[in-house]
Amino acid sequence: MTRFGLPPPPSGILERSNLEAMEAFLAALAAAGASPKTVKAYRAAISDFLSFIGDKRLREVT
């Protein structure tokens, strides 16, 4: 992700809901200059992953 120069994750990100964390990441990705198609691809991949992990919070995923 250094290609886009993303800042470090915001403090408390793991306390947010998975959807809130995803939206924060996608917003940072777009703000860092990623193309809309890149953001769309990440949204699809992350959404698939969140469907896979179910109700687990990000902190619980290892």
Short mmCIF file of C-alpha atoms in Angstrom, two decimals:
data_model
loop_
_atom_site.label_atom_id
_atom_site.label_comp_id
_atom_site.label_asym_id
_atom_site.label_seq_id
_atom_site.Cartn_x
_atom_site.Cartn_y
_atom_site.Cartn_z
CA MET A 1 0.00 0.00 0.00
CA THR A 2 2.98 2.31 0.12
CA ARG A 3 2.37 2.97 -3.55
CA PHE A 4 -0.46 5.31 -2.60
CA GLY A 5 1.24 6.75 0.47
CA LEU A 6 -1.55 5.80 2.83
CA PRO A 7 -1.33 7.17 6.35
CA PRO A 8 -1.21 4.76 9.29
CA PRO A 9 -4.60 3.38 10.35
CA PRO A 10 -6.59 5.72 12.58
CA SER A 11 -6.50 4.96 16.27
CA GLY A 12 -9.44 2.83 17.34
CA ILE A 13 -10.01 1.38 13.87
CA LEU A 14 -10.37 -2.12 15.32
CA GLU A 15 -13.17 -0.88 17.56
CA ARG A 16 -15.29 0.20 14.59
CA SER A 17 -17.72 -2.06 12.81
CA ASN A 18 -16.25 -3.96 9.90
CA LEU A 19 -18.23 -1.86 7.43
CA GLU A 20 -17.04 1.38 9.06
CA ALA A 21 -13.44 0.17 8.91
CA MET A 22 -13.86 -0.76 5.25
CA GLU A 23 -15.34 2.63 4.39
CA ALA A 24 -12.52 4.43 6.25
CA PHE A 25 -9.92 2.42 4.32
CA LEU A 26 -11.61 3.02 0.97
CA ALA A 27 -11.87 6.75 1.69
CA ALA A 28 -8.15 6.88 2.54
CA LEU A 29 -7.36 4.91 -0.62
CA ALA A 30 -9.34 7.33 -2.78
CA ALA A 31 -7.84 10.36 -1.02
CA ALA A 32 -4.36 8.96 -1.68
CA GLY A 33 -5.04 8.99 -5.41
CA ALA A 34 -6.26 5.50 -6.22
CA SER A 35 -8.42 5.31 -9.33
CA PRO A 36 -12.15 4.71 -8.97
CA LYS A 37 -11.69 1.27 -10.55
CA THR A 38 -9.06 0.39 -7.93
CA VAL A 39 -11.36 1.52 -5.11
CA LYS A 40 -14.21 -0.50 -6.66
CA ALA A 41 -11.99 -3.61 -6.85
CA TYR A 42 -10.91 -3.22 -3.23
CA ARG A 43 -14.54 -2.71 -2.16
CA ALA A 44 -15.54 -5.97 -3.87
CA ALA A 45 -12.62 -7.94 -2.40
CA ILE A 46 -13.10 -6.59 1.12
CA SER A 47 -16.86 -7.16 0.95
CA ASP A 48 -16.23 -10.78 -0.04
CA PHE A 49 -13.80 -11.17 2.86
CA LEU A 50 -16.27 -9.65 5.33
CA SER A 51 -18.94 -12.06 4.09
CA PHE A 52 -16.48 -14.91 4.63
CA ILE A 53 -15.62 -13.98 8.23
CA GLY A 54 -19.25 -13.42 9.18
CA ASP A 55 -19.88 -11.64 12.48
CA LYS A 56 -16.26 -11.72 13.64
CA ARG A 57 -14.71 -8.35 14.36
CA LEU A 58 -11.41 -7.55 12.66
CA ARG A 59 -9.60 -7.88 16.00
CA GLU A 60 -10.71 -11.54 16.17
CA VAL A 61 -9.39 -12.49 12.73
CA THR A 62 -5.90 -14.01 12.76
#
